[in-house]
mmCIF file of C-alpha atoms in Angstrom:
data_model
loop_
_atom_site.group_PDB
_atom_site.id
_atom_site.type_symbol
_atom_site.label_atom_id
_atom_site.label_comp_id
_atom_site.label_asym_id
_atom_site.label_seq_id
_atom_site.Cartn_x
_atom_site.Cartn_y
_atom_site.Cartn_z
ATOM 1 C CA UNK W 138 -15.392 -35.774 -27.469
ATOM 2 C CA UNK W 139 -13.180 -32.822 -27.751
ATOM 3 C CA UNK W 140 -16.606 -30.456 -28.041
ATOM 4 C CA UNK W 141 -17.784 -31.366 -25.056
ATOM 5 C CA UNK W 142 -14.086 -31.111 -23.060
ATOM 6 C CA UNK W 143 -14.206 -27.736 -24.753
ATOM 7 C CA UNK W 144 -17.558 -27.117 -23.517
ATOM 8 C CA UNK W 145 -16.543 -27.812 -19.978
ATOM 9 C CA UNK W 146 -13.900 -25.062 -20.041
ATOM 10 C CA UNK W 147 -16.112 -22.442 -22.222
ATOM 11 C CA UNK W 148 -19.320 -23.131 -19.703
ATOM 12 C CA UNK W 149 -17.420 -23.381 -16.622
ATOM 13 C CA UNK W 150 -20.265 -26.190 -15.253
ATOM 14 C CA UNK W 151 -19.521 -29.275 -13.498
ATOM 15 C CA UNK W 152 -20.072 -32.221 -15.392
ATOM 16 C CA UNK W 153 -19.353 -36.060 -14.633
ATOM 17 C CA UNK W 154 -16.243 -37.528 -14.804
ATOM 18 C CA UNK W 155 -16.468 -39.917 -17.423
ATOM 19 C CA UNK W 156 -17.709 -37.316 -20.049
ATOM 20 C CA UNK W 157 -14.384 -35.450 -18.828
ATOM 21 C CA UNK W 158 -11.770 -38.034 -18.977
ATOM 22 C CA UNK W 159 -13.542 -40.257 -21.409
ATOM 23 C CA UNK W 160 -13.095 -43.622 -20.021
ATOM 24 C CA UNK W 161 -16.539 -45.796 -20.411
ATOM 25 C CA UNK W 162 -17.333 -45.944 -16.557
ATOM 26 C CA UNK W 163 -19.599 -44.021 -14.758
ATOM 27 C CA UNK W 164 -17.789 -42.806 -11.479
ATOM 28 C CA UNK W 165 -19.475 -41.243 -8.345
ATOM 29 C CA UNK W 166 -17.080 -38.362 -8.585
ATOM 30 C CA UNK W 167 -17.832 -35.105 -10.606
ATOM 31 C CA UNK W 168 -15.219 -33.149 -12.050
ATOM 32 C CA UNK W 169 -14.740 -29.938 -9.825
ATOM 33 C CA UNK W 170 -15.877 -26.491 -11.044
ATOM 34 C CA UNK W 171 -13.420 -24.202 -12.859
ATOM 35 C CA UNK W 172 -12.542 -21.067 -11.468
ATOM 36 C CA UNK W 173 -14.078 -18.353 -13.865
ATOM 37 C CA UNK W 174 -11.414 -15.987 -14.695
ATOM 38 C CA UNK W 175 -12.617 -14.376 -17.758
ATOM 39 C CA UNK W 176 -15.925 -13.629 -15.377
ATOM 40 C CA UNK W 177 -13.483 -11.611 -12.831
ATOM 41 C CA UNK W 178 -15.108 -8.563 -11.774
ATOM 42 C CA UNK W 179 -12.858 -5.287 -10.999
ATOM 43 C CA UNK W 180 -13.696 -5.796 -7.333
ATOM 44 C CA UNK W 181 -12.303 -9.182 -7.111
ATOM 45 C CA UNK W 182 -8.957 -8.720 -9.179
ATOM 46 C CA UNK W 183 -5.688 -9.253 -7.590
ATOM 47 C CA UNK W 184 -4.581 -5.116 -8.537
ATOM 48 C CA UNK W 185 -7.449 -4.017 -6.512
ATOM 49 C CA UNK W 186 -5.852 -2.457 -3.049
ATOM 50 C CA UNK W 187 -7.202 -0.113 -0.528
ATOM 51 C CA UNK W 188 -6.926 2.990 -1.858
ATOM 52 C CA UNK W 189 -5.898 2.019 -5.188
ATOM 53 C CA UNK W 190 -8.699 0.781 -6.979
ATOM 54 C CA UNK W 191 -9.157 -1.275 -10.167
ATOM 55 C CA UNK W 192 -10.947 1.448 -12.685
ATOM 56 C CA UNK W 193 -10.490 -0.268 -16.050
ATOM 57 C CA UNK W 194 -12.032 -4.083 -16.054
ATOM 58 C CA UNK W 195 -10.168 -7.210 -16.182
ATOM 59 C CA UNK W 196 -11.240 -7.418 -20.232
ATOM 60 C CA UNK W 197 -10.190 -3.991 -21.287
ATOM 61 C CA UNK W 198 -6.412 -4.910 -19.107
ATOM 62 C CA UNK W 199 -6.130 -8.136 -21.040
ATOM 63 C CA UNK W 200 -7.114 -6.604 -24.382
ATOM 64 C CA UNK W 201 -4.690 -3.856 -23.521
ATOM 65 C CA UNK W 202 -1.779 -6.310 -22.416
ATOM 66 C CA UNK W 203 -2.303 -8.530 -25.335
ATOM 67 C CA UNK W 204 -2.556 -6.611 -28.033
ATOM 68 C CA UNK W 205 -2.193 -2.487 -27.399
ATOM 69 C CA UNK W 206 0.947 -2.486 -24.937
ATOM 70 C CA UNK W 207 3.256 -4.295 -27.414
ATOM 71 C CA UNK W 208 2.062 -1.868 -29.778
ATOM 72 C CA UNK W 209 2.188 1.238 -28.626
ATOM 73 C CA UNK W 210 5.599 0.280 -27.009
ATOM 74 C CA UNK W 211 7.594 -0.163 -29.899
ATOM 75 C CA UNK W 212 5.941 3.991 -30.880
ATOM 76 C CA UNK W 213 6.090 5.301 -27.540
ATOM 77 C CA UNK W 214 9.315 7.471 -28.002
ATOM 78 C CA UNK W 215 7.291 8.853 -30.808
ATOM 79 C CA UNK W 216 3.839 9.650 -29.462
ATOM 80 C CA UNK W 217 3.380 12.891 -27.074
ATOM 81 C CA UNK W 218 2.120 11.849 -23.518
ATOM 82 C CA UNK W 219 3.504 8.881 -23.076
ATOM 83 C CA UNK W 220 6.279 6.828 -21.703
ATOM 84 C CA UNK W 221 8.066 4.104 -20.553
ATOM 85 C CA UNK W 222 8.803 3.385 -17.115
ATOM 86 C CA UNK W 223 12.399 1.056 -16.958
ATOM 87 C CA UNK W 224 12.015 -0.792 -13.679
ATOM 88 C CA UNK W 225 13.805 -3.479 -11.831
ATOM 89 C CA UNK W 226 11.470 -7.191 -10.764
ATOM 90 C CA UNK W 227 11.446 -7.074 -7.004
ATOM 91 C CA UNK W 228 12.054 -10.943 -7.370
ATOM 92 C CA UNK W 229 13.859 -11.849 -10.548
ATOM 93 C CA UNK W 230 15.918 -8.978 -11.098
ATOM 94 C CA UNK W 231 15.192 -8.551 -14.563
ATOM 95 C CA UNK W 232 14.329 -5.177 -16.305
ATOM 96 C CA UNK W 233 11.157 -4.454 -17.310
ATOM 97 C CA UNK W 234 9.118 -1.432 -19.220
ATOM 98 C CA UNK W 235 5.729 -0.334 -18.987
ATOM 99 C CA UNK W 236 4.126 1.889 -21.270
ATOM 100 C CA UNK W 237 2.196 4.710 -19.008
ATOM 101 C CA UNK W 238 0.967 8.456 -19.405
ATOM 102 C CA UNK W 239 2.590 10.467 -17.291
ATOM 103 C CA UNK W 240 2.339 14.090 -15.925
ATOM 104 C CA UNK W 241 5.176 16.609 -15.201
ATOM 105 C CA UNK W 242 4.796 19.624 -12.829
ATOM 106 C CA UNK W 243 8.239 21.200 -11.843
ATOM 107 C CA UNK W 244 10.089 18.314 -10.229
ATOM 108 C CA UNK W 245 6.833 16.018 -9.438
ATOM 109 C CA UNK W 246 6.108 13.136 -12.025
ATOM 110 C CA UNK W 247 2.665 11.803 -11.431
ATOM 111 C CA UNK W 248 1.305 8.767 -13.329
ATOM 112 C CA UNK W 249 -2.689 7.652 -12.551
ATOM 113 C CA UNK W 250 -3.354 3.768 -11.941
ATOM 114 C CA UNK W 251 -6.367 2.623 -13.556
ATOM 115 C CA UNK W 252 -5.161 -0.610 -13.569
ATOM 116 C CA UNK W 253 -5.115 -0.622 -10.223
ATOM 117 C CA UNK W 254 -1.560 -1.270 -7.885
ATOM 118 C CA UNK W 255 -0.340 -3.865 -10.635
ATOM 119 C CA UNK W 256 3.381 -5.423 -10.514
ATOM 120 C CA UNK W 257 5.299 -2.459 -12.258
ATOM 121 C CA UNK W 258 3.840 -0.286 -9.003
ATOM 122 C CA UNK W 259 4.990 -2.280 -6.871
ATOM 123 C CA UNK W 260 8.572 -3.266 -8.549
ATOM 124 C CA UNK W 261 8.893 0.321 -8.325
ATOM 125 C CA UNK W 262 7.999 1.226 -4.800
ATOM 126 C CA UNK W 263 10.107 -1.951 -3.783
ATOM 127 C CA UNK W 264 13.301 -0.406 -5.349
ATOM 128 C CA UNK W 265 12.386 2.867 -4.239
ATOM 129 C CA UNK W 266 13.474 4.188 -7.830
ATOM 130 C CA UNK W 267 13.291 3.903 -11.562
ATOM 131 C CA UNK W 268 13.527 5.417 -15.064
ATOM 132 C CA UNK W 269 10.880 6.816 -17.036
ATOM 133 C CA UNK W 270 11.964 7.238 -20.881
ATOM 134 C CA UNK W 271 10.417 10.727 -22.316
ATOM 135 C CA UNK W 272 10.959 9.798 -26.610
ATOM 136 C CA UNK W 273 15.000 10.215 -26.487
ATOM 137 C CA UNK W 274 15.279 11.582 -22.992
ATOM 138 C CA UNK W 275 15.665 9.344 -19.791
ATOM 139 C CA UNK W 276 14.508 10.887 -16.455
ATOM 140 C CA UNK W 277 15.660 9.009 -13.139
ATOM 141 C CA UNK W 278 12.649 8.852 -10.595
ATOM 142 C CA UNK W 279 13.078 8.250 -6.695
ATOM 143 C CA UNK W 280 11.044 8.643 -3.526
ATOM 144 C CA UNK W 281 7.874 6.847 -5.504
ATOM 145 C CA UNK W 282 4.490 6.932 -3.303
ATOM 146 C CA UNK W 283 0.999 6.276 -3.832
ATOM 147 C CA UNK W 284 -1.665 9.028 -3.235
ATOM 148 C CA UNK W 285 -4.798 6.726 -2.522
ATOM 149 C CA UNK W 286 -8.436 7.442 -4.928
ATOM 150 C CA UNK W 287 -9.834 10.666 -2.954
ATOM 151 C CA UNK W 288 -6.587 11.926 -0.895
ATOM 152 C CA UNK W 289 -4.678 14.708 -0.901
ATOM 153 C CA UNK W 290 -3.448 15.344 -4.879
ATOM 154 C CA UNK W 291 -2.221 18.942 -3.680
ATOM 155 C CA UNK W 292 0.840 20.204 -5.902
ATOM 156 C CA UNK W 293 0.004 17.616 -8.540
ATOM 157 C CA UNK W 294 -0.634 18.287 -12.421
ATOM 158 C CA UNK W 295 -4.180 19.238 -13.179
ATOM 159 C CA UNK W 296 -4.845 15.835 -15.111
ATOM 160 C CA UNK W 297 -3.404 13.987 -11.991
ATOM 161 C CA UNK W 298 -5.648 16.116 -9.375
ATOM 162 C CA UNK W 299 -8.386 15.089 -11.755
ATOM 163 C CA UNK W 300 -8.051 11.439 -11.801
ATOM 164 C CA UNK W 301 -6.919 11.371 -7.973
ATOM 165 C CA UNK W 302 -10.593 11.710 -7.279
ATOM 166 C CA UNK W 303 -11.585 7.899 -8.872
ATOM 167 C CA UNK W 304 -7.743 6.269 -9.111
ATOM 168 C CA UNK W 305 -4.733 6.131 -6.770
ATOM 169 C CA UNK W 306 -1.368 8.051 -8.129
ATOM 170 C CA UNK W 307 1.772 7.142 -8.379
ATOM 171 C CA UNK W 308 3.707 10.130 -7.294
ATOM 172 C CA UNK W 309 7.474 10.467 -7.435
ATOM 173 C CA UNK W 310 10.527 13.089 -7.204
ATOM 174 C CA UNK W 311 12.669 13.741 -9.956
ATOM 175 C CA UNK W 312 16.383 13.223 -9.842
#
């Protein structure tokens, strides 16, 4: 019985109620039809906002949440191009760090959002500052903005300019 309440879940079908539940009866109801979120397209994710669009698909962001992120956080202070942005939750109040690749150009710290505008983005704009951890270094960011996928990525880094033509930016002054 528990391969076919697994099968259920894995095919995402609707099947009849007594096969689900396993009582001997045979009800007129049907079990209702799971929502397929393993099937999510890029399009239909939650991070997907105008002007910020989803680049990277849902699989590659769980993959990356799962298993790279806690990863590459714990060697971030020691790999080149990237960091951690500290930030504050908008609701909870707790801290929080994101691992990230950002670029520098005089006081301007741009970081691309493949992922789309996730909940670090918007923690972020919400507390209209954060910190961004360069290896041993800590730089304080304010003034955060988005520059939506195909706008105006004047006075950026080169790398941001390039991926402002597919991805929004996160674009912020340095302290």
């Amino acid at each position: 019985m528990r391969l076919i309440v697994r099968r259920i879940t894995l095919c995402q079908r609707t099947l009849p109620a007594r096969v689900a539940n396993n009582s001997g009866r045979t009800p007129s109801k049907t079990v209702p039809q799971l929502r397929n979120v393993h099937g999510m397209s890029a399009k239909d994710h939650p991070n997907n906002a105008p002007g910020v669009p989803m680049i990277y698909p849902p699989t590659f962001e769980r993959l990356q949440i799962k298993y790279m992120n806690p990863l590459v956080k714990r060697l971030a202070r020691l790999m080149p191009g990237v960091a951690k942005v500290r930030h504050r939750g908008r609701k909870s109040g707790k801290t929080y760090e994101t691992v990230v690749t950002p670029f520098r150009k005089g006081n301007v710290l741009a970081i691309a959002l493949g992922h789309g505008k996730t909940d670090w983005v918007k923690n972020v704009l919400a507390a209209n500052e954060a910190d961004v951890l360069f290896g041993k270094r800590t730089v304080h960011i304010v003034n955060p903005r988005i520059v939506p996928a195909g706008g105006d990525a004047y006075g950026l880094p080169y790398m941001a300019r390039v991926q402002a033509r597919k991805m929004g930016v996160l674009v912020a002054d340095i302290a």
